[in-house]
Amino acid sequence: MAALALGLWGIDRQDSMWRDESVTYQVAHRPLAELWGLLGHIDAVHGLYYLLMHTVFALWDGGLVALRLPSVLATAGAAAGVGAIGARLSGRLAGTLAGLVFALLPVTQQYAQEGRSYALVTAGVTWATYAFLRAVREPGLPRWWAVYGLLLGLSCWLHEFAALALVAHALTLWRLRVPQSVWRGWGVAAAGVGLALLPLMVVSSGQADRQLGWLGRPSLSAWLQLLAMAAVTLLLARLLRRRSELTTLAVPLALAPTGLLMVVSLAKPWYVDRYVLYGMTGPALLTGAALAHAIRHRHRLAVPTRVLTACLAAGTAVAVLLPWSLLVRSPESRKDDVVAVARAVEASARDGDAVLFLPARRREWLLSRPAVLDRLDDVALAESPTASHTLQGTELPAETIRRRVLAADRVIALTDPAGQPLDPFPQEKIKREVLGTEFRICRRTTVHGAQILVYARPGNCP
């Protein structure tokens, strides 16, 4: 219930939406034939999620609430799964506290209100882990391996990197020194997951450069975060050393998927923290068990000391978590805000003004607000997103863009904030060149994560 309440609290995020959510919104509103055409070109890895959201919007086109409600419900389900695992391994109190800790984590609250697949993946992996635990503890019931394979396979179809949970579970089996029969059951289930995922892997591998080409190798900050997480996780595991089954499950889940993806990303940059969000179930399980252990031993303290300790702990938790909870519900918690961009364009533009997106992928800022985009002349556009089976459409050759821009009197340019890297492509260079030499900036409006610039011929600014 806590996860559900936190997810519904401020679900519209002050009427904001960032560009990844905008992709979900506009793609999920495409007809099925056009959606299928898109998945053959890009974003096959998100195909099942887009189909789910297409169904949601067909049943209820509830705007931002409908966009995020599946993630809210999935996060509540994931928290329940964490609680169920914790209860199985350390008792009901530890399970309840683990589920509560998971729900309160700022990163959990952030993706509970995200119109993307990551909360659903986390819920699927969490309940697959529960089925894994039941299968290991009850080897005479093979149905749990079937449930495990089904849930993990479904999670992988929501996002391929859910398959890294297999590595964490294999490490758990190795540390537990389970009999060969358990290894066989897991191996059959893992093979089933791999076979089910194979068609998606074949299609998405051909899209990898377009899908992940924007990523760089993990930053120093990312490595430091991993080291900090490893330190906290291993410290909690040491404190709980007598609860070997819990630590043997939670530690690999917390560290293996993230660590492996970061190491792979030294050669092939694929790492983004949200791709392995489900790893946060590991620290939540450990923290819940540690808190339960502390509560069970509170009788060693005098009553006034117990009350003071409880008050200090509660006050510290509120002081630390409340600012984060407020932040993740603000537009500033994401890279940009397409709603704010559309409003700024609507206030600055006249009907028929030329519009340029620098770079072209920033066309996403207006695609989910077609009433604004339809007022403007998209002078660089060759084919629309739906006609070209792409996310943001295709653009004309550089010289054609030059001619069309020069034929305009006013141009509305949508760009990244100052200081961002500039794309080296010919179309992007020609946009910057023509605007810089033939036009003057009449107005500059800055919104979160974007700039809207109104250009006119020299001497024609109002």
Tab-separated table of C-alpha atoms in Angstrom:
chain	number	residue	atom	x	y	z
A	1	MET	CA	0.000	0.000	0.000
A	2	ALA	CA	2.887	2.370	0.761
A	3	ALA	CA	4.321	1.871	-2.734
A	4	LEU	CA	0.910	2.456	-4.315
A	5	ALA	CA	0.315	5.623	-2.277
A	6	LEU	CA	3.774	6.981	-3.095
A	7	GLY	CA	3.261	6.224	-6.774
A	8	LEU	CA	-0.071	8.032	-6.937
A	9	TRP	CA	1.242	11.035	-4.990
A	10	GLY	CA	1.967	13.747	-7.583
A	11	ILE	CA	1.656	11.315	-10.481
A	12	ASP	CA	1.293	14.136	-13.053
A	13	ARG	CA	4.673	15.583	-11.924
A	14	GLN	CA	3.342	19.130	-12.104
A	15	ASP	CA	1.966	18.483	-15.600
A	16	SER	CA	5.379	17.643	-17.059
A	17	MET	CA	6.684	14.901	-19.338
A	18	TRP	CA	10.216	14.285	-20.557
A	19	ARG	CA	11.274	13.160	-24.000
A	20	ASP	CA	11.541	9.397	-23.325
A	21	GLU	CA	7.999	9.416	-21.976
A	22	SER	CA	6.938	11.446	-24.996
A	23	VAL	CA	8.247	8.627	-27.195
A	24	THR	CA	6.051	6.178	-25.303
A	25	TYR	CA	3.053	8.488	-25.550
A	26	GLN	CA	3.226	9.192	-29.273
A	27	VAL	CA	4.288	5.660	-30.307
A	28	ALA	CA	1.552	4.017	-28.225
A	29	HIS	CA	-1.010	6.225	-29.980
A	30	ARG	CA	0.002	5.004	-33.454
A	31	PRO	CA	-2.226	2.467	-35.244
A	32	LEU	CA	-1.022	-1.108	-34.815
A	33	ALA	CA	0.179	-1.392	-38.422
A	34	GLU	CA	2.360	1.706	-38.048
A	35	LEU	CA	3.578	0.543	-34.653
A	36	TRP	CA	4.598	-2.794	-36.151
A	37	GLY	CA	6.460	-1.003	-38.932
A	38	LEU	CA	8.369	1.065	-36.369
A	39	LEU	CA	9.492	-2.005	-34.415
A	40	GLY	CA	11.013	-3.460	-37.573
A	41	HIS	CA	13.225	-0.378	-37.795
A	42	ILE	CA	13.980	0.608	-34.190
A	43	ASP	CA	12.893	0.099	-30.574
A	44	ALA	CA	12.043	-3.593	-30.914
A	45	VAL	CA	13.446	-3.968	-27.393
A	46	HIS	CA	10.473	-1.907	-26.150
A	47	GLY	CA	7.932	-3.517	-28.470
A	48	LEU	CA	5.959	-5.467	-25.876
A	49	TYR	CA	5.771	-2.413	-23.639
A	50	TYR	CA	4.513	-0.227	-26.503
A	51	LEU	CA	1.831	-2.807	-27.290
A	52	LEU	CA	0.788	-2.813	-23.647
A	53	MET	CA	0.561	0.984	-23.597
A	54	HIS	CA	-1.319	0.965	-26.906
A	55	THR	CA	-3.903	-1.233	-25.194
A	56	VAL	CA	-4.003	1.035	-22.133
A	57	PHE	CA	-4.666	4.126	-24.236
A	58	ALA	CA	-7.249	2.272	-26.336
A	59	LEU	CA	-9.156	1.448	-23.160
A	60	TRP	CA	-8.633	4.801	-21.440
A	61	ASP	CA	-6.820	7.768	-22.979
A	62	GLY	CA	-6.130	9.327	-19.596
A	63	GLY	CA	-3.098	11.449	-20.503
A	64	LEU	CA	-0.233	11.536	-18.014
A	65	VAL	CA	-2.083	9.431	-15.451
A	66	ALA	CA	-2.729	6.639	-17.951
A	67	LEU	CA	0.876	6.923	-19.164
A	68	ARG	CA	2.305	6.333	-15.678
A	69	LEU	CA	-0.317	4.220	-13.941
A	70	PRO	CA	1.084	0.855	-15.207
A	71	SER	CA	4.452	1.773	-13.678
A	72	VAL	CA	2.785	2.727	-10.390
A	73	LEU	CA	0.963	-0.616	-10.222
A	74	ALA	CA	4.113	-2.513	-11.231
A	75	THR	CA	6.133	-0.801	-8.487
A	76	ALA	CA	3.509	-1.761	-5.927
A	77	GLY	CA	3.742	-5.326	-7.231
A	78	ALA	CA	7.540	-5.262	-7.031
A	79	ALA	CA	7.420	-4.007	-3.429
A	80	ALA	CA	5.032	-6.851	-2.577
A	81	GLY	CA	7.450	-9.286	-4.212
A	82	VAL	CA	10.382	-7.941	-2.197
A	83	GLY	CA	8.253	-8.349	0.931
A	84	ALA	CA	7.365	-11.933	-0.006
A	85	ILE	CA	11.018	-12.858	-0.581
A	86	GLY	CA	12.104	-11.207	2.662
A	87	ALA	CA	9.374	-12.987	4.617
A	88	ARG	CA	10.410	-16.364	3.172
A	89	LEU	CA	14.056	-15.833	4.085
A	90	SER	CA	13.979	-13.809	7.318
A	91	GLY	CA	10.441	-13.689	8.671
A	92	ARG	CA	7.385	-11.514	8.234
A	93	LEU	CA	8.851	-8.436	9.951
A	94	ALA	CA	11.951	-8.455	7.757
A	95	GLY	CA	9.791	-8.919	4.664
A	96	THR	CA	7.498	-6.039	5.568
A	97	LEU	CA	10.439	-3.742	6.246
A	98	ALA	CA	12.230	-4.810	3.048
A	99	GLY	CA	9.153	-4.013	0.967
A	100	LEU	CA	8.812	-0.649	2.699
A	101	VAL	CA	12.493	0.185	2.181
A	102	PHE	CA	12.187	-0.684	-1.503
A	103	ALA	CA	9.111	1.548	-1.881
A	104	LEU	CA	10.855	4.452	-0.136
A	105	LEU	CA	14.044	4.372	-2.210
A	106	PRO	CA	14.197	7.592	-4.282
A	107	VAL	CA	15.116	5.664	-7.431
A	108	THR	CA	12.067	3.421	-6.935
A	109	GLN	CA	9.821	6.455	-6.523
A	110	GLN	CA	11.309	8.015	-9.656
A	111	TYR	CA	10.618	5.087	-11.959
A	112	ALA	CA	7.243	4.403	-10.370
A	113	GLN	CA	6.187	7.623	-12.114
A	114	GLU	CA	7.944	7.007	-15.413
A	115	GLY	CA	6.090	6.162	-18.591
A	116	ARG	CA	8.659	3.535	-19.555
A	117	SER	CA	9.071	-0.201	-18.995
A	118	TYR	CA	11.594	-0.254	-16.143
A	119	ALA	CA	9.137	-0.606	-13.246
A	120	LEU	CA	7.379	-3.469	-15.044
A	121	VAL	CA	10.712	-5.211	-15.644
A	122	THR	CA	11.553	-4.822	-11.952
A	123	ALA	CA	8.235	-6.357	-10.926
A	124	GLY	CA	8.730	-9.281	-13.311
A	125	VAL	CA	12.291	-10.013	-12.160
A	126	THR	CA	11.300	-9.692	-8.495
A	127	TRP	CA	8.504	-12.236	-8.741
A	128	ALA	CA	10.702	-14.463	-10.919
A	129	THR	CA	13.218	-14.350	-8.067
A	130	TYR	CA	10.468	-15.377	-5.650
A	131	ALA	CA	9.632	-18.348	-7.902
A	132	PHE	CA	13.384	-19.130	-8.093
A	133	LEU	CA	13.555	-19.207	-4.291
A	134	ARG	CA	10.537	-21.510	-4.055
A	135	ALA	CA	12.012	-23.820	-6.700
A	136	VAL	CA	15.332	-24.063	-4.842
A	137	ARG	CA	13.639	-24.685	-1.497
A	138	GLU	CA	11.063	-27.130	-2.901
A	139	PRO	CA	12.915	-29.152	-5.562
A	140	GLY	CA	10.103	-31.675	-5.643
A	141	LEU	CA	7.755	-29.096	-7.219
A	142	PRO	CA	9.003	-28.440	-10.795
A	143	ARG	CA	6.105	-26.080	-11.477
A	144	TRP	CA	8.084	-23.326	-9.735
A	145	TRP	CA	10.773	-23.583	-12.417
A	146	ALA	CA	8.045	-23.180	-15.042
A	147	VAL	CA	6.728	-20.071	-13.251
A	148	TYR	CA	10.302	-18.770	-12.981
A	149	GLY	CA	10.980	-19.217	-16.684
A	150	LEU	CA	7.659	-17.670	-17.697
A	151	LEU	CA	8.077	-14.550	-15.523
A	152	LEU	CA	11.707	-14.002	-16.431
A	153	GLY	CA	11.008	-14.564	-20.125
A	154	LEU	CA	8.223	-11.997	-20.003
A	155	SER	CA	10.543	-9.556	-18.219
A	156	CYS	CA	13.184	-10.044	-20.915
A	157	TRP	CA	10.646	-9.241	-23.617
A	158	LEU	CA	9.921	-6.012	-21.768
A	159	HIS	CA	13.669	-5.279	-21.733
A	160	GLU	CA	16.443	-7.656	-22.810
A	161	PHE	CA	18.800	-6.783	-19.976
A	162	ALA	CA	16.462	-8.515	-17.529
A	163	ALA	CA	18.347	-11.616	-18.720
A	164	LEU	CA	21.277	-10.505	-16.538
A	165	ALA	CA	19.225	-11.682	-13.554
A	166	LEU	CA	20.119	-15.208	-14.729
A	167	VAL	CA	23.745	-14.462	-13.850
A	168	ALA	CA	22.777	-13.343	-10.345
A	169	HIS	CA	20.654	-16.452	-9.815
A	170	ALA	CA	23.446	-18.726	-11.082
A	171	LEU	CA	25.842	-17.159	-8.560
A	172	THR	CA	23.304	-17.795	-5.821
A	173	LEU	CA	23.066	-21.478	-6.747
A	174	TRP	CA	26.845	-21.754	-6.805
A	175	ARG	CA	27.196	-20.182	-3.361
A	176	LEU	CA	24.440	-22.366	-1.912
A	177	ARG	CA	26.092	-25.544	-3.250
A	178	VAL	CA	22.751	-26.958	-4.355
A	179	PRO	CA	22.406	-30.530	-5.681
A	180	GLN	CA	22.607	-31.334	-9.381
A	181	SER	CA	18.836	-31.734	-9.631
A	182	VAL	CA	18.393	-28.053	-8.760
A	183	TRP	CA	21.002	-27.053	-11.311
A	184	ARG	CA	19.164	-29.094	-13.938
A	185	GLY	CA	15.844	-27.431	-13.144
A	186	TRP	CA	17.397	-23.988	-13.337
A	187	GLY	CA	19.258	-24.868	-16.534
A	188	VAL	CA	16.080	-25.983	-18.303
A	189	ALA	CA	14.280	-22.804	-17.208
A	190	ALA	CA	17.221	-20.604	-18.262
A	191	ALA	CA	17.402	-22.328	-21.649
A	192	GLY	CA	13.685	-21.701	-22.105
A	193	VAL	CA	14.197	-18.012	-21.353
A	194	GLY	CA	17.053	-17.875	-23.871
A	195	LEU	CA	15.036	-19.575	-26.605
A	196	ALA	CA	12.034	-17.334	-25.988
A	197	LEU	CA	14.256	-14.271	-26.163
A	198	LEU	CA	16.142	-15.345	-29.300
A	199	PRO	CA	13.805	-13.717	-31.887
A	200	LEU	CA	13.967	-10.388	-30.070
A	201	MET	CA	17.759	-10.638	-29.784
A	202	VAL	CA	18.091	-11.240	-33.528
A	203	VAL	CA	15.951	-8.214	-34.415
A	204	SER	CA	17.342	-5.861	-31.762
A	205	SER	CA	20.980	-6.720	-32.566
A	206	GLY	CA	20.435	-5.199	-36.001
A	207	GLN	CA	19.082	-2.067	-34.343
A	208	ALA	CA	21.783	-1.742	-31.673
A	209	ASP	CA	23.689	1.102	-33.320
A	210	ARG	CA	20.538	3.193	-33.763
A	211	GLN	CA	19.170	2.171	-30.366
A	212	LEU	CA	22.268	2.634	-28.194
A	213	GLY	CA	24.574	4.715	-30.363
A	214	TRP	CA	24.102	7.740	-28.101
A	215	LEU	CA	25.693	5.986	-25.121
A	216	GLY	CA	29.261	6.436	-23.951
A	217	ARG	CA	31.363	4.281	-21.652
A	218	PRO	CA	30.476	4.370	-17.940
A	219	SER	CA	31.648	7.584	-16.309
A	220	LEU	CA	33.826	7.870	-13.224
A	221	SER	CA	30.696	8.850	-11.313
A	222	ALA	CA	28.979	5.609	-12.367
A	223	TRP	CA	31.953	3.530	-11.186
A	224	LEU	CA	32.027	5.378	-7.856
A	225	GLN	CA	28.305	4.754	-7.411
A	226	LEU	CA	28.860	1.044	-8.069
A	227	LEU	CA	31.699	0.954	-5.527
A	228	ALA	CA	29.522	2.730	-2.949
A	229	MET	CA	26.676	0.293	-3.579
A	230	ALA	CA	29.070	-2.642	-3.282
A	231	ALA	CA	30.449	-1.303	-0.004
A	232	VAL	CA	26.991	-0.815	1.535
A	233	THR	CA	25.759	-4.176	0.253
A	234	LEU	CA	28.760	-6.112	1.546
A	235	LEU	CA	28.635	-4.316	4.895
A	236	LEU	CA	24.972	-5.266	5.341
A	237	ALA	CA	25.773	-8.826	4.270
A	238	ARG	CA	28.511	-9.022	6.878
A	239	LEU	CA	26.150	-7.767	9.574
A	240	LEU	CA	23.723	-10.510	8.530
A	241	ARG	CA	26.341	-13.226	8.105
A	242	ARG	CA	24.239	-15.788	9.979
A	243	ARG	CA	21.437	-15.388	7.437
A	244	SER	CA	23.459	-16.930	4.623
A	245	GLU	CA	20.541	-17.727	2.315
A	246	LEU	CA	19.340	-14.116	2.315
A	247	THR	CA	22.783	-12.655	1.664
A	248	THR	CA	23.569	-15.291	-0.960
A	249	LEU	CA	20.455	-14.271	-2.894
A	250	ALA	CA	20.554	-10.497	-2.338
A	251	VAL	CA	24.238	-9.702	-2.909
A	252	PRO	CA	24.488	-11.134	-6.460
A	253	LEU	CA	21.166	-9.514	-7.379
A	254	ALA	CA	22.422	-6.134	-6.162
A	255	LEU	CA	25.836	-6.244	-7.831
A	256	ALA	CA	26.072	-8.797	-10.662
A	257	PRO	CA	23.724	-7.303	-13.320
A	258	THR	CA	25.036	-3.758	-12.838
A	259	GLY	CA	28.680	-4.787	-12.589
A	260	LEU	CA	28.534	-7.090	-15.607
A	261	LEU	CA	26.764	-4.522	-17.790
A	262	MET	CA	29.303	-1.846	-16.833
A	263	VAL	CA	32.244	-4.122	-17.634
A	264	VAL	CA	30.707	-5.056	-21.004
A	265	SER	CA	30.167	-1.341	-21.648
A	266	LEU	CA	33.918	-0.750	-21.640
A	267	ALA	CA	33.875	-2.423	-25.060
A	268	LYS	CA	30.234	-1.920	-26.098
A	269	PRO	CA	28.629	1.077	-24.358
A	270	TRP	CA	25.279	-0.310	-23.232
A	271	TYR	CA	25.094	0.760	-19.589
A	272	VAL	CA	22.343	2.980	-18.203
A	273	ASP	CA	21.432	2.538	-14.540
A	274	ARG	CA	17.702	2.199	-15.218
A	275	TYR	CA	18.347	-0.812	-17.468
A	276	VAL	CA	19.186	-2.827	-14.324
A	277	LEU	CA	16.844	-1.059	-11.904
A	278	TYR	CA	15.702	-4.436	-10.572
A	279	GLY	CA	19.061	-4.779	-8.810
A	280	MET	CA	17.762	-2.418	-6.107
A	281	THR	CA	15.748	-5.301	-4.665
A	282	GLY	CA	19.004	-6.706	-3.256
A	283	PRO	CA	19.878	-3.752	-0.952
A	284	ALA	CA	16.209	-3.497	0.073
A	285	LEU	CA	16.189	-7.142	1.208
A	286	LEU	CA	19.399	-6.697	3.178
A	287	THR	CA	18.253	-3.451	4.778
A	288	GLY	CA	14.893	-4.916	5.767
A	289	ALA	CA	16.585	-7.895	7.440
A	290	ALA	CA	19.060	-5.610	9.257
A	291	LEU	CA	16.256	-3.393	10.566
A	292	ALA	CA	14.261	-6.425	11.704
A	293	HIS	CA	17.331	-7.754	13.513
A	294	ALA	CA	17.789	-4.423	15.287
A	295	ILE	CA	14.127	-4.275	16.326
A	296	ARG	CA	14.204	-7.811	17.696
A	297	HIS	CA	17.149	-6.851	19.918
A	298	ARG	CA	15.684	-3.597	21.166
A	299	HIS	CA	14.858	-5.224	24.546
A	300	ARG	CA	18.502	-4.783	25.466
A	301	LEU	CA	17.973	-1.003	25.621
A	302	ALA	CA	16.204	0.953	28.341
A	303	VAL	CA	12.724	2.221	27.441
A	304	PRO	CA	13.724	5.944	27.180
A	305	THR	CA	16.666	4.978	24.973
A	306	ARG	CA	14.407	2.921	22.743
A	307	VAL	CA	11.964	5.814	22.322
A	308	LEU	CA	14.758	8.289	21.631
A	309	THR	CA	16.408	5.949	19.132
A	310	ALA	CA	13.122	5.354	17.303
A	311	CYS	CA	12.397	9.093	17.122
A	312	LEU	CA	15.890	9.869	15.851
A	313	ALA	CA	15.678	7.120	13.234
A	314	ALA	CA	12.260	8.298	12.022
A	315	GLY	CA	13.348	11.939	11.943
A	316	THR	CA	16.516	11.097	10.033
A	317	ALA	CA	14.578	9.030	7.492
A	318	VAL	CA	12.116	11.882	6.881
A	319	ALA	CA	14.886	14.487	6.649
A	320	VAL	CA	16.807	12.413	4.107
A	321	LEU	CA	13.956	10.994	2.020
A	322	LEU	CA	11.464	13.857	1.865
A	323	PRO	CA	13.657	16.237	-0.211
A	324	TRP	CA	14.401	13.388	-2.634
A	325	SER	CA	10.719	12.458	-2.810
A	326	LEU	CA	9.787	16.035	-3.653
A	327	LEU	CA	12.581	16.310	-6.215
A	328	VAL	CA	11.604	13.207	-8.200
A	329	ARG	CA	8.068	14.626	-8.510
A	330	SER	CA	9.264	17.873	-10.078
A	331	PRO	CA	9.949	18.590	-13.775
A	332	GLU	CA	13.604	19.250	-12.874
A	333	SER	CA	14.102	15.581	-11.981
A	334	ARG	CA	14.247	14.697	-15.692
A	335	LYS	CA	16.416	15.959	-18.554
A	336	ASP	CA	13.722	18.132	-20.094
A	337	ASP	CA	9.994	18.867	-20.154
A	338	VAL	CA	8.203	18.536	-23.492
A	339	VAL	CA	5.039	20.113	-22.081
A	340	ALA	CA	6.932	23.279	-21.127
A	341	VAL	CA	8.634	23.326	-24.541
A	342	ALA	CA	5.295	23.076	-26.362
A	343	ARG	CA	3.834	25.891	-24.280
A	344	ALA	CA	6.827	28.129	-24.990
A	345	VAL	CA	6.570	27.429	-28.728
A	346	GLU	CA	2.845	28.132	-28.665
A	347	ALA	CA	3.502	31.499	-27.004
A	348	SER	CA	6.285	32.493	-29.425
A	349	ALA	CA	5.177	31.159	-32.808
A	350	ARG	CA	2.821	32.492	-35.431
A	351	ASP	CA	0.815	30.234	-37.708
A	352	GLY	CA	2.943	29.204	-40.682
A	353	ASP	CA	6.328	29.996	-39.107
A	354	ALA	CA	9.162	27.711	-40.170
A	355	VAL	CA	10.426	25.415	-37.436
A	356	LEU	CA	13.823	23.726	-37.129
A	357	PHE	CA	14.927	21.107	-34.629
A	358	LEU	CA	18.604	21.198	-33.727
A	359	PRO	CA	19.362	18.296	-33.566
A	360	ALA	CA	16.638	16.532	-35.535
A	361	ARG	CA	15.839	14.106	-32.687
A	362	ARG	CA	14.500	17.071	-30.694
A	363	ARG	CA	11.436	16.908	-32.935
A	364	GLU	CA	10.244	14.624	-30.137
A	365	TRP	CA	9.562	17.761	-28.072
A	366	LEU	CA	6.500	18.517	-30.223
A	367	LEU	CA	5.431	15.111	-31.523
A	368	SER	CA	3.248	14.433	-28.509
A	369	ARG	CA	1.672	17.891	-28.943
A	370	PRO	CA	0.556	17.739	-32.613
A	371	ALA	CA	-1.784	20.727	-32.229
A	372	VAL	CA	1.290	22.927	-31.758
A	373	LEU	CA	3.422	21.266	-34.437
A	374	ASP	CA	0.637	21.414	-37.038
A	375	ARG	CA	0.641	25.231	-36.847
A	376	LEU	CA	4.235	25.339	-38.088
A	377	ASP	CA	6.091	24.531	-41.309
A	378	ASP	CA	8.629	21.797	-40.529
A	379	VAL	CA	11.021	22.841	-43.292
A	380	ALA	CA	13.627	20.095	-42.739
A	381	LEU	CA	11.187	17.177	-42.620
A	382	ALA	CA	11.336	14.659	-45.469
A	383	GLU	CA	9.027	11.947	-44.105
A	384	SER	CA	6.932	11.983	-40.954
A	385	PRO	CA	7.667	9.497	-38.168
A	386	THR	CA	4.721	7.295	-39.106
A	387	ALA	CA	5.458	7.350	-42.862
A	388	SER	CA	9.145	6.552	-42.347
A	389	HIS	CA	8.576	3.998	-39.539
A	390	THR	CA	10.938	5.950	-37.296
A	391	LEU	CA	10.659	7.708	-33.949
A	392	GLN	CA	11.285	11.285	-35.099
A	393	GLY	CA	10.988	11.156	-38.877
A	394	THR	CA	13.642	11.631	-41.553
A	395	GLU	CA	15.119	14.892	-42.822
A	396	LEU	CA	15.863	16.332	-46.258
A	397	PRO	CA	19.371	16.643	-47.729
A	398	ALA	CA	21.438	19.560	-46.451
A	399	GLU	CA	21.127	21.729	-49.575
A	400	THR	CA	17.359	21.276	-49.700
A	401	ILE	CA	17.135	22.336	-46.061
A	402	ARG	CA	19.202	25.448	-46.910
A	403	ARG	CA	16.826	26.462	-49.702
A	404	ARG	CA	13.733	25.935	-47.610
A	405	VAL	CA	15.095	27.876	-44.630
A	406	LEU	CA	16.166	30.771	-46.872
A	407	ALA	CA	12.603	30.967	-48.214
A	408	ALA	CA	11.253	31.666	-44.708
A	409	ASP	CA	10.924	35.059	-43.025
A	410	ARG	CA	10.765	33.736	-39.465
A	411	VAL	CA	12.167	30.519	-38.005
A	412	ILE	CA	11.411	28.939	-34.647
A	413	ALA	CA	14.465	26.915	-33.614
A	414	LEU	CA	14.286	24.317	-30.839
A	415	THR	CA	17.730	23.520	-29.447
A	416	ASP	CA	19.491	21.978	-26.490
A	417	PRO	CA	20.711	24.279	-23.706
A	418	ALA	CA	23.930	26.208	-24.344
A	419	GLY	CA	27.088	24.189	-23.937
A	420	GLN	CA	25.737	20.865	-25.211
A	421	PRO	CA	27.718	18.965	-27.894
A	422	LEU	CA	26.753	19.795	-31.483
A	423	ASP	CA	25.952	17.029	-33.974
A	424	PRO	CA	28.476	16.879	-36.854
A	425	PHE	CA	26.003	15.724	-39.529
A	426	PRO	CA	25.658	17.808	-42.746
A	427	GLN	CA	21.997	18.648	-42.109
A	428	GLU	CA	22.775	19.937	-38.613
A	429	LYS	CA	25.747	21.975	-39.817
A	430	ILE	CA	23.692	23.639	-42.554
A	431	LYS	CA	20.915	24.568	-40.123
A	432	ARG	CA	23.396	26.283	-37.808
A	433	GLU	CA	25.195	27.977	-40.703
A	434	VAL	CA	22.085	29.454	-42.359
A	435	LEU	CA	20.589	30.662	-39.090
A	436	GLY	CA	23.896	32.182	-38.006
A	437	THR	CA	24.593	34.056	-41.257
A	438	GLU	CA	21.178	34.954	-42.685
A	439	PHE	CA	19.020	35.482	-39.580
A	440	ARG	CA	19.150	37.254	-36.245
A	441	ILE	CA	17.792	36.087	-32.880
A	442	CYS	CA	14.716	38.090	-31.912
A	443	ARG	CA	13.772	36.185	-28.782
A	444	ARG	CA	15.315	33.460	-26.651
A	445	THR	CA	13.129	31.484	-24.241
A	446	THR	CA	14.789	29.017	-21.900
A	447	VAL	CA	12.785	26.202	-20.326
A	448	HIS	CA	14.010	23.159	-18.462
A	449	GLY	CA	16.367	21.266	-20.769
A	450	ALA	CA	15.670	23.308	-23.910
A	451	GLN	CA	15.871	26.647	-25.685
A	452	ILE	CA	13.292	28.150	-28.046
A	453	LEU	CA	14.798	30.779	-30.317
A	454	VAL	CA	12.817	33.026	-32.656
A	455	TYR	CA	14.897	34.031	-35.710
A	456	ALA	CA	14.047	36.709	-38.307
A	457	ARG	CA	15.874	38.496	-41.111
A	458	PRO	CA	18.186	41.330	-39.973
A	459	GLY	CA	16.146	44.393	-39.111
A	460	ASN	CA	12.853	42.500	-38.961
A	461	CYS	CA	12.736	41.678	-35.283
A	462	PRO	CA	9.690	43.321	-33.674
